[in-house]
Amino acid sequence: MLLKIGEPGKIIHNSIEAIVSCPACLSDRYHLLGRKNQFELWKCVRCGMIFMRQQAKAEVLEELYNHYYDSARFETPPVVAQSLARQIASFARFASYRMTGRILDIGFGEGGLLRIAEQQGWQCYGTEVSPQALAYGATRGWRVTNNANQDSRFPQHGFDVVTMIELLEHIPNPQQVLAEAALWLRPGGLLYLTTPNAKSLNCRLLGLNWSVVSPPEHIALWTAQGIKRALSKAGLQPLSIRTEGLNPYEMLACWRSPQATFNRNETGAALNQTFSSSPLRRALKTSINHVLSAAQIGDSLKVYATRAA
C-alpha cells in the first residue's frame, strides 16, 4: 500500500505504484543519486528536484505521523514568534474589499503560525493528520480537520491566505495539494509556502548526508524552477520565490564526522536567536539572506503565489 494525501490534511490509501515522472516538472529524465535509510533517491535532470520514486509502506508512515507530536510542547520560542508576527503582518497587503479575514494553514503542526495569526485578528482554520495536533487545535477554538473537502466549515474560494509551512517535502502528490490550495483561495488571495531547497549550499556540499534528506519523512526536496512549474500547473501565479537561511554548523559537523547525528532544529534555533539579538545582527542576517537568495543557495524556499482574480 502507498500513503497518499488526496485532500488537504487527509491520508488515503492506494495500490503500490512507483512514480514515473518528476513530481514538480513531470520530466521522465532523472538519475539515481543514491540510497539513504534504505530508500532510493533520484534527481530530476530538468528542474533538479530530489525525490523518492517508490513510497514507504502505509503502516510505516501512519506510525510516523500518528506519533509525530508525541513529545511536542505546542509552544513557540519568542524569536520564532517575532518572525511569524512579521510574516503574518505582511499578509495584510493582500487585503481588499473582498477580504474574508480567514487564514488556512495546511499541515498546521504545533500551531505556531495560527496562534500569531489569531493574535492579529485572523479567523483560523487548519488541516492536519496528527491526532495530537488536531486535539490541540480544537482546544484553541480553531476550525480544524483532517479532511477539509468534506467539512462544510471550509468554504471553497473562501480564504484570503493559505499557508503550507514545511509541508510539500512530506507528500507524494504535491500537484493535487497545490491545486486544492488554489481551490480554497479567493480570487487574488495569497498562497505562502516554505520547503527545503534541493539546490541549497548545504545540499550541494553535503549531498545525501544533509540532515534534511531524511526519507521516508521527507520524500522530495524542491527547487525554485520546480516549484514555479508546479504552481503554474495548479493555476497559481508565482509572485516571489526566495531562498533563505543557512546552517554552517551542519557543514562543520559533517566534515568532522560524516556519521554523527546532527540536530538541525536546535542549532538553527540558536543561530536565529544570535542573529535576532540586536538591530545590527538583524541587518546582517537580512544582507546574508539577500546574497543566498540571489545565488539560490539558501536552505529554505520561501514562496509567495496568488490565485488570479
Short mmCIF file of C-alpha atoms in Angstrom, two decimals:
data_model
loop_
_atom_site.label_atom_id
_atom_site.label_comp_id
_atom_site.label_asym_id
_atom_site.label_seq_id
_atom_site.Cartn_x
_atom_site.Cartn_y
_atom_site.Cartn_z
CA MET A 1 0.00 0.00 0.00
CA LEU A 2 1.05 3.59 -0.65
CA LEU A 3 0.22 6.54 1.56
CA LYS A 4 -1.17 9.41 -0.49
CA ILE A 5 -2.63 12.72 0.57
CA GLY A 6 -5.60 13.21 -1.72
CA GLU A 7 -7.07 16.21 0.08
CA PRO A 8 -5.58 18.86 2.37
CA GLY A 9 -4.81 17.07 5.61
CA LYS A 10 -6.43 13.76 4.56
CA ILE A 11 -4.49 10.49 4.27
CA ILE A 12 -5.86 7.79 1.96
CA HIS A 13 -4.53 4.51 0.63
CA ASN A 14 -3.80 3.32 -2.88
CA SER A 15 -2.08 0.38 -4.54
CA ILE A 16 1.70 0.28 -4.83
CA GLU A 17 2.85 2.39 -7.77
CA ALA A 18 6.27 3.83 -8.47
CA ILE A 19 6.47 7.49 -9.51
CA VAL A 20 7.39 7.54 -13.20
CA SER A 21 7.95 11.27 -13.66
CA CYS A 22 9.28 14.18 -11.62
CA PRO A 23 6.56 15.38 -9.21
CA ALA A 24 7.43 19.01 -9.99
CA CYS A 25 8.02 19.31 -13.75
CA LEU A 26 6.77 15.87 -14.88
CA SER A 27 10.02 15.13 -16.71
CA ASP A 28 10.88 11.45 -17.18
CA ARG A 29 14.62 12.22 -17.22
CA TYR A 30 16.20 11.63 -13.81
CA HIS A 31 19.14 9.72 -12.39
CA LEU A 32 19.85 7.80 -9.21
CA LEU A 33 21.65 9.83 -6.52
CA GLY A 34 22.00 7.00 -4.02
CA ARG A 35 20.28 5.37 -1.07
CA LYS A 36 19.51 6.65 2.41
CA ASN A 37 17.56 4.91 5.18
CA GLN A 38 17.10 2.02 2.70
CA PHE A 39 15.28 4.26 0.17
CA GLU A 40 16.50 5.20 -3.31
CA LEU A 41 16.66 8.92 -4.09
CA TRP A 42 16.53 10.30 -7.62
CA LYS A 43 17.34 13.71 -9.13
CA CYS A 44 15.41 15.31 -11.99
CA VAL A 45 17.65 16.35 -14.88
CA ARG A 46 15.34 19.20 -15.91
CA CYS A 47 14.48 21.01 -12.64
CA GLY A 48 16.90 19.48 -10.10
CA MET A 49 14.20 18.15 -7.74
CA ILE A 50 15.29 15.25 -5.50
CA PHE A 51 12.61 12.65 -4.81
CA MET A 52 11.72 9.07 -3.91
CA ARG A 53 10.15 7.06 -6.72
CA GLN A 54 8.83 4.26 -4.50
CA GLN A 55 6.94 5.33 -1.41
CA ALA A 56 7.16 3.80 2.05
CA LYS A 57 4.52 1.34 3.18
CA ALA A 58 1.35 2.90 4.56
CA GLU A 59 1.82 1.39 8.00
CA VAL A 60 5.31 2.91 8.26
CA LEU A 61 4.05 6.40 7.52
CA GLU A 62 0.94 6.03 9.65
CA GLU A 63 3.14 5.09 12.58
CA LEU A 64 5.39 8.07 11.88
CA TYR A 65 2.64 10.69 11.69
CA ASN A 66 0.40 9.25 14.39
CA HIS A 67 3.26 9.82 16.82
CA TYR A 68 4.85 12.87 15.17
CA TYR A 69 3.92 15.21 18.02
CA ASP A 70 4.09 12.80 20.95
CA SER A 71 6.68 14.97 22.72
CA ALA A 72 5.50 18.32 21.33
CA ARG A 73 5.01 21.19 23.79
CA PHE A 74 2.92 23.27 21.37
CA GLU A 75 4.90 26.38 22.26
CA THR A 76 6.71 28.89 20.06
CA PRO A 77 10.13 30.32 21.04
CA PRO A 78 9.98 34.13 21.33
CA VAL A 79 12.38 34.74 18.43
CA VAL A 80 10.28 32.48 16.17
CA ALA A 81 7.08 34.18 17.31
CA GLN A 82 8.56 37.56 16.38
CA SER A 83 9.46 36.29 12.92
CA LEU A 84 5.99 34.81 12.44
CA ALA A 85 4.39 38.06 13.56
CA ARG A 86 6.30 39.97 10.88
CA GLN A 87 5.40 37.35 8.30
CA ILE A 88 1.69 37.41 9.07
CA ALA A 89 1.64 41.20 9.17
CA SER A 90 2.95 41.12 5.58
CA PHE A 91 -0.17 39.23 4.52
CA ALA A 92 -2.27 42.35 5.10
CA ARG A 93 -1.19 43.76 1.75
CA PHE A 94 -3.39 41.14 0.10
CA ALA A 95 -6.46 42.54 1.82
CA SER A 96 -9.17 44.04 -0.33
CA TYR A 97 -12.82 44.97 -0.03
CA ARG A 98 -13.50 41.25 -0.54
CA MET A 99 -11.31 40.23 2.39
CA THR A 100 -12.80 37.38 4.41
CA GLY A 101 -10.45 37.52 7.37
CA ARG A 102 -9.86 33.77 7.08
CA ILE A 103 -6.47 32.06 7.02
CA LEU A 104 -5.99 28.33 6.36
CA ASP A 105 -2.77 26.61 7.44
CA ILE A 106 -2.47 23.23 5.69
CA GLY A 107 -0.48 20.95 7.99
CA PHE A 108 -0.54 23.39 10.91
CA GLY A 109 1.65 21.21 13.16
CA GLU A 110 2.24 22.71 16.59
CA GLY A 111 0.11 25.72 15.65
CA GLY A 112 2.72 28.47 15.88
CA LEU A 113 1.54 30.33 12.79
CA LEU A 114 -2.15 30.13 13.71
CA ARG A 115 -1.50 31.34 17.26
CA ILE A 116 0.14 34.51 15.94
CA ALA A 117 -2.49 34.92 13.21
CA GLU A 118 -5.21 34.71 15.87
CA GLN A 119 -3.47 37.48 17.83
CA GLN A 120 -3.57 39.64 14.70
CA GLY A 121 -7.30 39.14 14.27
CA TRP A 122 -7.48 36.37 11.69
CA GLN A 123 -10.14 33.63 11.73
CA CYS A 124 -8.02 30.50 11.99
CA TYR A 125 -8.54 27.26 10.07
CA GLY A 126 -6.18 24.31 9.84
CA THR A 127 -5.75 20.81 8.48
CA GLU A 128 -3.61 18.04 9.94
CA VAL A 129 -3.22 14.27 10.03
CA SER A 130 -1.69 14.16 13.51
CA PRO A 131 -4.22 13.30 16.25
CA GLN A 132 -2.26 15.36 18.81
CA ALA A 133 -2.22 18.44 16.59
CA LEU A 134 -5.93 18.15 15.82
CA ALA A 135 -6.74 17.84 19.51
CA TYR A 136 -4.64 20.90 20.31
CA GLY A 137 -6.22 22.97 17.54
CA ALA A 138 -9.69 22.08 18.79
CA THR A 139 -8.82 23.24 22.33
CA ARG A 140 -7.77 26.61 20.86
CA GLY A 141 -11.17 27.03 19.24
CA TRP A 142 -9.78 26.92 15.70
CA ARG A 143 -11.68 25.17 12.93
CA VAL A 144 -9.51 22.13 12.30
CA THR A 145 -9.99 18.89 10.39
CA ASN A 146 -8.19 16.02 8.71
CA ASN A 147 -10.47 16.27 5.66
CA ALA A 148 -11.29 19.81 4.61
CA ASN A 149 -13.03 18.68 1.41
CA GLN A 150 -15.74 17.02 3.48
CA ASP A 151 -16.04 19.71 6.14
CA SER A 152 -18.70 22.35 5.45
CA ARG A 153 -16.88 24.86 7.69
CA PHE A 154 -14.18 25.20 4.99
CA PRO A 155 -15.67 27.27 2.14
CA GLN A 156 -14.18 26.96 -1.35
CA HIS A 157 -12.73 30.27 -2.58
CA GLY A 158 -13.28 31.47 0.99
CA PHE A 159 -9.76 32.20 2.29
CA ASP A 160 -7.60 35.29 1.92
CA VAL A 161 -4.44 33.35 2.76
CA VAL A 162 -3.48 29.68 2.55
CA THR A 163 -0.16 28.60 4.06
CA MET A 164 1.94 25.44 3.82
CA ILE A 165 4.92 25.61 6.18
CA GLU A 166 7.44 22.80 5.60
CA LEU A 167 4.74 20.56 4.10
CA LEU A 168 5.48 19.83 0.43
CA GLU A 169 8.56 17.76 1.24
CA HIS A 170 6.31 15.25 3.07
CA ILE A 171 3.69 14.48 0.42
CA PRO A 172 3.83 12.20 -2.65
CA ASN A 173 1.23 14.05 -4.77
CA PRO A 174 2.05 17.75 -4.36
CA GLN A 175 0.37 18.79 -7.60
CA GLN A 176 -3.03 17.75 -6.26
CA VAL A 177 -2.45 19.50 -2.94
CA LEU A 178 -1.41 22.73 -4.70
CA ALA A 179 -4.48 22.57 -6.92
CA GLU A 180 -6.68 22.16 -3.86
CA ALA A 181 -4.95 25.11 -2.17
CA ALA A 182 -5.93 27.18 -5.21
CA LEU A 183 -9.50 25.98 -4.72
CA TRP A 184 -9.56 27.27 -1.14
CA LEU A 185 -8.20 30.70 -2.09
CA ARG A 186 -10.46 33.55 -3.07
CA PRO A 187 -9.52 35.35 -6.32
CA GLY A 188 -6.49 37.49 -5.56
CA GLY A 189 -5.73 35.52 -2.39
CA LEU A 190 -2.24 34.55 -1.28
CA LEU A 191 -0.54 31.18 -1.04
CA TYR A 192 2.57 31.27 1.15
CA LEU A 193 4.72 28.17 1.50
CA THR A 194 8.15 27.13 2.66
CA THR A 195 10.04 23.94 1.86
CA PRO A 196 13.71 22.83 1.81
CA ASN A 197 15.78 23.83 -1.22
CA ALA A 198 17.42 20.99 -3.18
CA LYS A 199 19.96 23.49 -4.58
CA SER A 200 20.98 24.90 -1.21
CA LEU A 201 24.64 25.23 -0.30
CA ASN A 202 24.24 22.56 2.37
CA CYS A 203 22.70 20.15 -0.14
CA ARG A 204 25.37 20.89 -2.76
CA LEU A 205 28.21 20.29 -0.31
CA LEU A 206 26.78 17.52 1.88
CA GLY A 207 24.65 15.65 -0.64
CA LEU A 208 22.69 12.82 0.93
CA ASN A 209 24.46 13.48 4.25
CA TRP A 210 22.42 16.67 4.66
CA SER A 211 20.07 16.04 7.58
CA VAL A 212 17.10 17.42 5.62
CA VAL A 213 17.43 14.46 3.24
CA SER A 214 15.51 12.10 5.51
CA PRO A 215 13.29 9.54 3.78
CA PRO A 216 10.60 8.40 4.37
CA GLU A 217 9.72 11.55 6.35
CA HIS A 218 10.95 13.85 3.59
CA ILE A 219 10.23 12.27 0.24
CA ALA A 220 11.01 15.25 -2.03
CA LEU A 221 13.26 18.31 -1.99
CA TRP A 222 12.19 21.13 -4.30
CA THR A 223 13.93 23.76 -6.41
CA ALA A 224 12.76 27.23 -7.45
CA GLN A 225 12.41 26.01 -11.04
CA GLY A 226 10.34 23.02 -10.00
CA ILE A 227 8.01 24.98 -7.74
CA LYS A 228 7.34 27.53 -10.48
CA ARG A 229 6.20 24.79 -12.84
CA ALA A 230 4.03 23.13 -10.20
CA LEU A 231 2.36 26.40 -9.19
CA SER A 232 1.59 27.32 -12.78
CA LYS A 233 0.03 23.92 -13.43
CA ALA A 234 -2.16 24.39 -10.33
CA GLY A 235 -3.49 27.71 -11.63
CA LEU A 236 -1.38 29.83 -9.30
CA GLN A 237 0.83 32.74 -10.29
CA PRO A 238 4.24 32.96 -8.56
CA LEU A 239 4.88 36.41 -7.13
CA SER A 240 8.17 35.85 -5.32
CA ILE A 241 10.46 32.88 -4.71
CA ARG A 242 13.39 33.40 -2.37
CA THR A 243 15.93 31.06 -0.83
CA GLU A 244 16.95 32.00 2.70
CA GLY A 245 18.76 30.55 5.70
CA LEU A 246 21.99 28.62 6.07
CA ASN A 247 23.27 26.38 8.85
CA PRO A 248 27.10 26.33 8.71
CA TYR A 249 27.25 24.20 11.87
CA GLU A 250 25.94 21.22 9.91
CA MET A 251 28.70 21.50 7.32
CA LEU A 252 31.34 21.66 10.05
CA ALA A 253 29.81 18.75 11.96
CA CYS A 254 29.56 16.58 8.85
CA TRP A 255 33.12 17.25 7.77
CA ARG A 256 34.37 16.32 11.23
CA SER A 257 32.31 13.13 11.44
CA PRO A 258 30.04 12.22 8.47
CA GLN A 259 28.19 9.57 10.51
CA ALA A 260 27.50 11.81 13.52
CA THR A 261 23.91 12.65 14.49
CA PHE A 262 23.11 16.33 13.96
CA ASN A 263 20.18 18.28 15.41
CA ARG A 264 19.41 20.94 12.80
CA ASN A 265 16.46 22.32 14.76
CA GLU A 266 18.48 23.12 17.89
CA THR A 267 21.40 24.69 16.03
CA GLY A 268 19.03 26.53 13.71
CA ALA A 269 17.18 27.99 16.69
CA ALA A 270 20.49 29.05 18.25
CA LEU A 271 21.56 30.79 15.02
CA ASN A 272 18.20 32.52 14.75
CA GLN A 273 18.49 33.74 18.33
CA THR A 274 22.03 35.05 17.73
CA PHE A 275 21.13 36.96 14.56
CA SER A 276 17.97 38.41 16.10
CA SER A 277 19.55 39.75 19.27
CA SER A 278 20.32 43.27 18.01
CA PRO A 279 19.40 45.62 15.14
CA LEU A 280 22.91 45.29 13.70
CA ARG A 281 22.74 41.50 13.66
CA ARG A 282 19.26 41.55 12.16
CA ALA A 283 20.54 43.81 9.39
CA LEU A 284 23.45 41.41 8.83
CA LYS A 285 21.02 38.48 8.64
CA THR A 286 18.95 40.34 6.06
CA SER A 287 22.04 41.05 3.97
CA ILE A 288 23.15 37.41 4.13
CA ASN A 289 19.69 36.26 3.06
CA HIS A 290 19.77 38.64 0.09
CA VAL A 291 23.02 37.04 -1.08
CA LEU A 292 21.72 33.50 -0.50
CA SER A 293 18.55 34.28 -2.41
CA ALA A 294 20.38 35.91 -5.32
CA ALA A 295 22.55 32.81 -5.64
CA GLN A 296 19.56 30.48 -4.94
CA ILE A 297 21.58 28.58 -2.31
CA GLY A 298 19.62 29.25 0.89
CA ASP A 299 18.41 26.22 2.82
CA SER A 300 14.71 27.10 2.53
CA LEU A 301 12.49 28.11 -0.38
CA LYS A 302 10.02 30.86 0.59
CA VAL A 303 7.26 31.19 -1.96
CA TYR A 304 4.52 33.76 -2.49
CA ALA A 305 1.87 32.99 -5.12
CA THR A 306 -1.61 34.23 -5.89
CA ARG A 307 -4.78 32.99 -7.48
CA ALA A 308 -5.78 35.12 -10.44
CA ALA A 309 -8.70 37.45 -9.84
#
